[in-house]
Amino acid sequence: MANQTKVLADSVIQEFRTKLRGQVIARDDPGYDSARKVYNGMIDRRPALIARCVDAADVAAAVNLGRDQGLTLAVRGGGHSGPGFGVYDDGLVIDLSPMKGIHVDPARGTVRVQGGCVWGDVDHATHPFGMAVPSGFVSTTGVGGLTLGGGIGYLARKYGLTIDNLLSVDMTLADGRYVTASAEENEDLFWAVRGGGGNFGIVTSFQFKLSPVSMVYGGPIFWPMSSAAKVLRAWRDLILKAPEDLNGWFGFVTVPPVPMFPTEHHLKKMCAVTWCYTGDMQKAEQVFTPIRQIATPAMDFAGPIPWPALQSLFDALYPPGLQWYWTADFFEELSDKAVDLHVKYGAQLPTPHSTMHLYPINGAAHRVGRTDTPWSYRNANFSEVIVSVDPDPANNERMIQWAKDYWTALHPFSTGGAYVNMIMDEGQDRVVAAYRENYTRLAQIKAKYDPRNLFHLNQNIKPSR
Ligand SMILES: Cc1cc2nc3c(=O)[nH]c(=O)nc-3n(C[C@H](O)[C@H](O)[C@H](O)COP(=O)(O)OP(=O)(O)OC[C@H]3O[C@@H](n4cnc5c(N)ncnc54)[C@H](O)[C@@H]3O)c2cc1C
């Protein structure tokens, strides 16, 4: 720390401290080292300053400071970005995590959520009303990053992506202005934030539509690797035609050596589908009878479960601080050849935390047009993510190579683009491919709201000229 160059004058930091209600953490302040950490343990960066914002006024002050001082802004919601966009060397971290306000309006069926919430906060607030917002598959992910990139979760087939349930946002723009964007106001901006990521400004609050979700029938069913090809083919065929009440994502996993699993299965590689059925509970057993007959399960944890419990089922397995590398693609179909390749690489998971998931993104997610939001892959049925994870950096090279090899083998079968929230910093071609024809419109809107590309630490959309 001592040999670092000073990025900001002490007087500038002092003045900024007087403007913020939240904490300002500079390099010499206590807590700096824990405050700069993000979820991905691979990311080790030393920002000039961390602004822990408590309200929209703090966010505007931080944006103004960053812009006027020429600092790179690292906007952080839940901190889950794979490439670690929530922190930057010599940059200004705008940490929204203290902004935890949530207001449920059960009569209107909406919820307003501040930019620092994670999905567990939202589930906690809405569950007593028997309602939920379609989000993801873990509860520790930030509302901000997940929503702005799209949002794939257990309710995607029934209620669509998270962006399909977004009603409005309040945002601070690059010039410090505060605006609302919705279907009625700043419509171009509202279009752009539904998939275009953090490119257009900082969202201080999101308003979502709620859907009736309370008790569901869900959880993982595990099968031995010897049945993996059969299970993957059966899951593929089922999930394309199943009623939209049924969701389930396919994964290759290593059984964690924890008491909930019988010891004879510990550290065995298996395949699993983690289910979420939101239809008539009386019919759930009937719906699952053919699923349980695909092949004999090794372990079966599917059953009635409250929505927040399903959402947080995997949180403890993936605590913050692990080394994390991932890459992704979308697929319209999964040919038998692709299934065989999945089984080949799935059998070679390089570390116990490493995994591959295939999420279904058909059903309600297909009922939105490909230019209605920036998410242009409304024709894709599956979102693949290949994830290398381990506590020990010594395994990074080996596990990253596995992910790259796996991706390379499957990519020729893909649509050519990927979910922006599940890739690393993989270059401009990948960003353009993610948005296809929507990129041009995104670039025009970027030029209108952020012509100097102040918000560039993200899957970046370059302002059009
Ligand atoms: C364990 C884990 C599980 C995941 N599961 C899912 C899943 O089930 N479904 C899914 O769709 N995705 C999932 N993701 C991916 C996730 O959507 C992205 O990593 C997302 O970027 C995380 O958002 P965050 O706010 O936590 O991240 P952060 O690192 O805080 O933010 C990432 C970027 O998003 C932007 N951003 C965040 N908040 C704001 C804001 N309020 N205003 C403007 N820009 C903002 C910024 O550009 C920021 O740099 C998962 C990620 C992890 C690590």
PDB file of N, CA, C and O in Angstrom, residues 308-335:
ATOM      1  N   PRO A 308     -38.473 -18.973  -0.845  1.00  0.00           N
ATOM      2  CA  PRO A 308     -37.170 -18.440  -0.419  1.00  0.00           C
ATOM      3  C   PRO A 308     -36.173 -19.545  -0.051  1.00  0.00           C
ATOM      4  O   PRO A 308     -34.965 -19.359  -0.202  1.00  0.00           O
ATOM      5  N   ALA A 309     -36.669 -20.686   0.400  1.00  0.00           N
ATOM      6  CA  ALA A 309     -35.759 -21.782   0.757  1.00  0.00           C
ATOM      7  C   ALA A 309     -35.148 -22.381  -0.512  1.00  0.00           C
ATOM      8  O   ALA A 309     -33.945 -22.680  -0.563  1.00  0.00           O
ATOM      9  N   LEU A 310     -35.962 -22.546  -1.547  1.00  0.00           N
ATOM     10  CA  LEU A 310     -35.412 -23.062  -2.817  1.00  0.00           C
ATOM     11  C   LEU A 310     -34.377 -22.075  -3.361  1.00  0.00           C
ATOM     12  O   LEU A 310     -33.301 -22.470  -3.817  1.00  0.00           O
ATOM     13  N   GLN A 311     -34.709 -20.805  -3.280  1.00  0.00           N
ATOM     14  CA  GLN A 311     -33.818 -19.767  -3.810  1.00  0.00           C
ATOM     15  C   GLN A 311     -32.461 -19.747  -3.113  1.00  0.00           C
ATOM     16  O   GLN A 311     -31.466 -19.327  -3.688  1.00  0.00           O
ATOM     17  N   SER A 312     -32.434 -20.151  -1.844  1.00  0.00           N
ATOM     18  CA  SER A 312     -31.173 -20.044  -1.096  1.00  0.00           C
ATOM     19  C   SER A 312     -30.509 -21.406  -0.866  1.00  0.00           C
ATOM     20  O   SER A 312     -29.543 -21.505  -0.122  1.00  0.00           O
ATOM     21  N   LEU A 313     -31.014 -22.420  -1.560  1.00  0.00           N
ATOM     22  CA  LEU A 313     -30.521 -23.796  -1.354  1.00  0.00           C
ATOM     23  C   LEU A 313     -29.006 -23.937  -1.592  1.00  0.00           C
ATOM     24  O   LEU A 313     -28.337 -24.704  -0.928  1.00  0.00           O
ATOM     25  N   PHE A 314     -28.478 -23.188  -2.557  1.00  0.00           N
ATOM     26  CA  PHE A 314     -27.071 -23.377  -2.934  1.00  0.00           C
ATOM     27  C   PHE A 314     -26.141 -22.285  -2.390  1.00  0.00           C
ATOM     28  O   PHE A 314     -24.949 -22.298  -2.661  1.00  0.00           O
ATOM     29  N   ASP A 315     -26.709 -21.349  -1.635  1.00  0.00           N
ATOM     30  CA  ASP A 315     -25.894 -20.209  -1.170  1.00  0.00           C
ATOM     31  C   ASP A 315     -24.638 -20.655  -0.415  1.00  0.00           C
ATOM     32  O   ASP A 315     -23.544 -20.162  -0.661  1.00  0.00           O
ATOM     33  N   ALA A 316     -24.823 -21.597   0.517  1.00  0.00           N
ATOM     34  CA  ALA A 316     -23.698 -21.971   1.387  1.00  0.00           C
ATOM     35  C   ALA A 316     -22.608 -22.722   0.621  1.00  0.00           C
ATOM     36  O   ALA A 316     -21.445 -22.713   1.025  1.00  0.00           O
ATOM     37  N   LEU A 317     -22.990 -23.369  -0.485  1.00  0.00           N
ATOM     38  CA  LEU A 317     -21.990 -24.118  -1.263  1.00  0.00           C
ATOM     39  C   LEU A 317     -21.054 -23.187  -2.025  1.00  0.00           C
ATOM     40  O   LEU A 317     -19.952 -23.568  -2.388  1.00  0.00           O
ATOM     41  N   TYR A 318     -21.541 -21.981  -2.284  1.00  0.00           N
ATOM     42  CA  TYR A 318     -20.740 -21.027  -3.056  1.00  0.00           C
ATOM     43  C   TYR A 318     -20.581 -19.717  -2.275  1.00  0.00           C
ATOM     44  O   TYR A 318     -21.138 -18.683  -2.641  1.00  0.00           O
ATOM     45  N   PRO A 319     -19.786 -19.763  -1.200  1.00  0.00           N
ATOM     46  CA  PRO A 319     -19.563 -18.532  -0.421  1.00  0.00           C
ATOM     47  C   PRO A 319     -18.682 -17.558  -1.198  1.00  0.00           C
ATOM     48  O   PRO A 319     -18.001 -17.957  -2.150  1.00  0.00           O
ATOM     49  N   PRO A 320     -18.663 -16.288  -0.799  1.00  0.00           N
ATOM     50  CA  PRO A 320     -17.774 -15.337  -1.481  1.00  0.00           C
ATOM     51  C   PRO A 320     -16.317 -15.710  -1.273  1.00  0.00           C
ATOM     52  O   PRO A 320     -15.971 -16.352  -0.275  1.00  0.00           O
ATOM     53  N   GLY A 321     -15.475 -15.301  -2.213  1.00  0.00           N
ATOM     54  CA  GLY A 321     -14.030 -15.461  -2.033  1.00  0.00           C
ATOM     55  C   GLY A 321     -13.416 -16.628  -2.772  1.00  0.00           C
ATOM     56  O   GLY A 321     -12.195 -16.781  -2.778  1.00  0.00           O
ATOM     57  N   LEU A 322     -14.254 -17.465  -3.417  1.00  0.00           N
ATOM     58  CA  LEU A 322     -13.695 -18.578  -4.193  1.00  0.00           C
ATOM     59  C   LEU A 322     -13.140 -18.040  -5.521  1.00  0.00           C
ATOM     60  O   LEU A 322     -13.599 -17.021  -6.025  1.00  0.00           O
ATOM     61  N   GLN A 323     -12.178 -18.769  -6.063  1.00  0.00           N
ATOM     62  CA  GLN A 323     -11.673 -18.431  -7.396  1.00  0.00           C
ATOM     63  C   GLN A 323     -12.769 -18.804  -8.394  1.00  0.00           C
ATOM     64  O   GLN A 323     -13.347 -19.896  -8.301  1.00  0.00           O
ATOM     65  N   TRP A 324     -13.035 -17.949  -9.350  1.00  0.00           N
ATOM     66  CA  TRP A 324     -14.238 -18.121 -10.172  1.00  0.00           C
ATOM     67  C   TRP A 324     -13.940 -17.718 -11.607  1.00  0.00           C
ATOM     68  O   TRP A 324     -13.513 -16.600 -11.869  1.00  0.00           O
ATOM     69  N   TYR A 325     -14.182 -18.622 -12.535  1.00  0.00           N
ATOM     70  CA  TYR A 325     -14.055 -18.305 -13.969  1.00  0.00           C
ATOM     71  C   TYR A 325     -15.222 -18.964 -14.674  1.00  0.00           C
ATOM     72  O   TYR A 325     -15.513 -20.129 -14.435  1.00  0.00           O
ATOM     73  N   TRP A 326     -15.884 -18.209 -15.519  1.00  0.00           N
ATOM     74  CA  TRP A 326     -16.984 -18.844 -16.251  1.00  0.00           C
ATOM     75  C   TRP A 326     -17.105 -18.301 -17.650  1.00  0.00           C
ATOM     76  O   TRP A 326     -16.575 -17.257 -17.989  1.00  0.00           O
ATOM     77  N   THR A 327     -17.801 -19.075 -18.476  1.00  0.00           N
ATOM     78  CA  THR A 327     -18.080 -18.636 -19.830  1.00  0.00           C
ATOM     79  C   THR A 327     -19.379 -19.295 -20.275  1.00  0.00           C
ATOM     80  O   THR A 327     -19.836 -20.254 -19.633  1.00  0.00           O
ATOM     81  N   ALA A 328     -19.978 -18.769 -21.343  1.00  0.00           N
ATOM     82  CA  ALA A 328     -21.363 -19.160 -21.610  1.00  0.00           C
ATOM     83  C   ALA A 328     -21.702 -19.113 -23.090  1.00  0.00           C
ATOM     84  O   ALA A 328     -20.933 -18.607 -23.912  1.00  0.00           O
ATOM     85  N   ASP A 329     -22.857 -19.626 -23.418  1.00  0.00           N
ATOM     86  CA  ASP A 329     -23.435 -19.548 -24.764  1.00  0.00           C
ATOM     87  C   ASP A 329     -24.932 -19.831 -24.693  1.00  0.00           C
ATOM     88  O   ASP A 329     -25.405 -20.448 -23.729  1.00  0.00           O
ATOM     89  N   PHE A 330     -25.643 -19.403 -25.736  1.00  0.00           N
ATOM     90  CA  PHE A 330     -27.057 -19.769 -25.886  1.00  0.00           C
ATOM     91  C   PHE A 330     -27.185 -20.873 -26.939  1.00  0.00           C
ATOM     92  O   PHE A 330     -26.412 -20.912 -27.900  1.00  0.00           O
ATOM     93  N   PHE A 331     -28.211 -21.704 -26.780  1.00  0.00           N
ATOM     94  CA  PHE A 331     -28.470 -22.790 -27.729  1.00  0.00           C
ATOM     95  C   PHE A 331     -29.952 -22.835 -28.072  1.00  0.00           C
ATOM     96  O   PHE A 331     -30.803 -22.716 -27.189  1.00  0.00           O
ATOM     97  N   GLU A 332     -30.222 -23.041 -29.362  1.00  0.00           N
ATOM     98  CA  GLU A 332     -31.609 -23.221 -29.757  1.00  0.00           C
ATOM     99  C   GLU A 332     -31.983 -24.685 -29.565  1.00  0.00           C
ATOM    100  O   GLU A 332     -33.079 -25.013 -29.142  1.00  0.00           O
ATOM    101  N   GLU A 333     -31.050 -25.570 -29.901  1.00  0.00           N
ATOM    102  CA  GLU A 333     -31.312 -26.997 -29.691  1.00  0.00           C
ATOM    103  C   GLU A 333     -30.075 -27.683 -29.137  1.00  0.00           C
ATOM    104  O   GLU A 333     -28.967 -27.172 -29.228  1.00  0.00           O
ATOM    105  N   LEU A 334     -30.309 -28.856 -28.590  1.00  0.00           N
ATOM    106  CA  LEU A 334     -29.206 -29.673 -28.070  1.00  0.00           C
ATOM    107  C   LEU A 334     -29.240 -30.984 -28.834  1.00  0.00           C
ATOM    108  O   LEU A 334     -30.061 -31.866 -28.535  1.00  0.00           O
ATOM    109  N   SER A 335     -28.407 -31.100 -29.837  1.00  0.00           N
ATOM    110  CA  SER A 335     -28.402 -32.331 -30.636  1.00  0.00           C
ATOM    111  C   SER A 335     -27.824 -33.467 -29.793  1.00  0.00           C
ATOM    112  O   SER A 335     -27.172 -33.241 -28.767  1.00  0.00           O
TER     113      SER A 335
END
